[in-house]
PDB file of C-alpha atoms in Angstrom:
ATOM      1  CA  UNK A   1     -17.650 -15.285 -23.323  1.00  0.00           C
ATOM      2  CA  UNK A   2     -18.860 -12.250 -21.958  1.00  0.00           C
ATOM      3  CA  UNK A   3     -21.317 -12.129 -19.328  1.00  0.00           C
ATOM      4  CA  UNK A   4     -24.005  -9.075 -18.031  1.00  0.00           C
ATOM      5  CA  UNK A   5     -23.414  -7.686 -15.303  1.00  0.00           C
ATOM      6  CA  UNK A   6     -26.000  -5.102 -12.996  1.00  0.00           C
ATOM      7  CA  UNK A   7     -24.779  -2.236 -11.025  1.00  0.00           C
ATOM      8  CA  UNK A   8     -26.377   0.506  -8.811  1.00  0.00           C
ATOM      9  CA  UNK A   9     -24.506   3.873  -9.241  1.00  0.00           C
ATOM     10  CA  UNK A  10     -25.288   7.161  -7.323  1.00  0.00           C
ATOM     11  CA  UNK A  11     -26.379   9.968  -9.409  1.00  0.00           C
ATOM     12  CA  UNK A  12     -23.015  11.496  -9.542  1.00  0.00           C
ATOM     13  CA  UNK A  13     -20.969   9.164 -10.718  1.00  0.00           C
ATOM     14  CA  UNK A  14     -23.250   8.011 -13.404  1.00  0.00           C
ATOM     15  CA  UNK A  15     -22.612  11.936 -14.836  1.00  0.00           C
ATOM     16  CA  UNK A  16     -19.288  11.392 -14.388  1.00  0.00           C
ATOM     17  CA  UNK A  17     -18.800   7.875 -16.523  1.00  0.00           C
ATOM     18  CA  UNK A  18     -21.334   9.436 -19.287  1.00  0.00           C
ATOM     19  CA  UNK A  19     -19.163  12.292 -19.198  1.00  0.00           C
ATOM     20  CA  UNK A  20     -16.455  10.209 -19.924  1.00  0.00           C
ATOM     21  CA  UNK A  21     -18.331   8.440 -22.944  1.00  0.00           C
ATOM     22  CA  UNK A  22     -18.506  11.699 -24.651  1.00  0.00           C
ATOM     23  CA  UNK A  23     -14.871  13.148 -23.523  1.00  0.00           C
ATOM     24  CA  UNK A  24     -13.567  10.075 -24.290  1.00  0.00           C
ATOM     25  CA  UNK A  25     -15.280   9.173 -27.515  1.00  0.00           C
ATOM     26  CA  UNK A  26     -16.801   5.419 -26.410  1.00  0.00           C
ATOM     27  CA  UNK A  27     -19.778   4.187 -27.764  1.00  0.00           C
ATOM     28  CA  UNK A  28     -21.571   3.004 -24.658  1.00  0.00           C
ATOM     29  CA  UNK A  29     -21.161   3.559 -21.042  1.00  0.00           C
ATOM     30  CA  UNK A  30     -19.998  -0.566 -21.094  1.00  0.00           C
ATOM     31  CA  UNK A  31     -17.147   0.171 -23.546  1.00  0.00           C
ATOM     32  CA  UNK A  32     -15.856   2.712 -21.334  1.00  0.00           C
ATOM     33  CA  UNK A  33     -16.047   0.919 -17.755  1.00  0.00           C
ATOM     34  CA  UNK A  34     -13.926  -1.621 -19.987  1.00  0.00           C
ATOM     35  CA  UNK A  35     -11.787   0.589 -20.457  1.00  0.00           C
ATOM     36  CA  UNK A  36     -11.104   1.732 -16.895  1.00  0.00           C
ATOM     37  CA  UNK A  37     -11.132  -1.579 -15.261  1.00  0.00           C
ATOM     38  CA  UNK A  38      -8.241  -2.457 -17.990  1.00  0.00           C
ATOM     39  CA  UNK A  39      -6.581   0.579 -17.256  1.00  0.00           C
ATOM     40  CA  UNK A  40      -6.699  -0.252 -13.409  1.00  0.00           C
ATOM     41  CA  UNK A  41      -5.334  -3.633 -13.836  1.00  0.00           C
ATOM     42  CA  UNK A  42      -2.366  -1.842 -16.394  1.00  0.00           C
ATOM     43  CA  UNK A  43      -2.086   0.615 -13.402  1.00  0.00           C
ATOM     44  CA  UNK A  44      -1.442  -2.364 -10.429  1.00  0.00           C
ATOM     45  CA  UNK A  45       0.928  -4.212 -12.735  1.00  0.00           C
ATOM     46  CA  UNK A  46       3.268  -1.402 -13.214  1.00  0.00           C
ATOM     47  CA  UNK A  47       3.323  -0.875  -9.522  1.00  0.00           C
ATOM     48  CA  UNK A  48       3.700  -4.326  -9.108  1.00  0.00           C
ATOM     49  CA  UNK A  49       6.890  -3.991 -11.929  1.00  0.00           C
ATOM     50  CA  UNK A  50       8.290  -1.069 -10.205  1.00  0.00           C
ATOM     51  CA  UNK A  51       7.990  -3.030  -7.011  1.00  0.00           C
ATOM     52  CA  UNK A  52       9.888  -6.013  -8.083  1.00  0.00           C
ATOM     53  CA  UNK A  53      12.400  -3.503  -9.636  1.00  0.00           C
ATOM     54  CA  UNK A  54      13.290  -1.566  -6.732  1.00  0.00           C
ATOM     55  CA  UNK A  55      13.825  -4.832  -4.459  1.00  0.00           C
ATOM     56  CA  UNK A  56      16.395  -6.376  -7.275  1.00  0.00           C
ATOM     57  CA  UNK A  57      18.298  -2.961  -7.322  1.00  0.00           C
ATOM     58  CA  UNK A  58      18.344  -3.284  -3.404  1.00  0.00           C
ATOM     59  CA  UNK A  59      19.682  -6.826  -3.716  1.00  0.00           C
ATOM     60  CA  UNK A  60      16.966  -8.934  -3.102  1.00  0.00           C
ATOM     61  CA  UNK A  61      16.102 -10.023  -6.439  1.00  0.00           C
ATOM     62  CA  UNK A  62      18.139 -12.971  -7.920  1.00  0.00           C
ATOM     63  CA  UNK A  63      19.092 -13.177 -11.625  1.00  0.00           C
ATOM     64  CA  UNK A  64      18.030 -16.345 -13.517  1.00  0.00           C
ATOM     65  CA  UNK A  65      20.597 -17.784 -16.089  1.00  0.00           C
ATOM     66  CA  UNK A  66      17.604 -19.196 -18.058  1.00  0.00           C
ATOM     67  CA  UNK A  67      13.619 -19.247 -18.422  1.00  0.00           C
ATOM     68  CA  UNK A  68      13.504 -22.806 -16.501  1.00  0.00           C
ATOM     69  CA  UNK A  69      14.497 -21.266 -13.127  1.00  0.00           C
ATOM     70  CA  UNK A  70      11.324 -19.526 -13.449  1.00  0.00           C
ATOM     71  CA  UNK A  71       8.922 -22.431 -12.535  1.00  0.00           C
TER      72      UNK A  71
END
């Protein structure tokens, strides 16, 4: 269900997300603050993956012998 949602911008950044519309190819400005907000939550995930990743190499990390040591 999507819902509508009203924001105040200043001037410049409402040039710079219609700038990204056109460089970008999006339809509407909504398509492309979409886009972004998926791209941000991509972004934190990764870190969050890289993270975990780097405290298993340093030996905190335990390996699971099957999905049910998950929960």
């Amino acid at each position: 269900m999507r819902q509508t949602m009203t924001i105040s911008l200043p001037q410049d950044l409402l040039k710079d997300i219609e700038r990204g519309v056109k460089e970008r190819g999006y339809a509407t400005k909504s398509e492309y603050v979409r886009d972004l907000v998926r791209e941000k939550k991509e972004e934190e995930f990764m870190k969050l993956i890289e993270k975990n990743r780097k405290e298993f190499k340093s030996g905190k990390g335990k390996v699971l012998k099957s999905l049910e040591e998950l929960f």
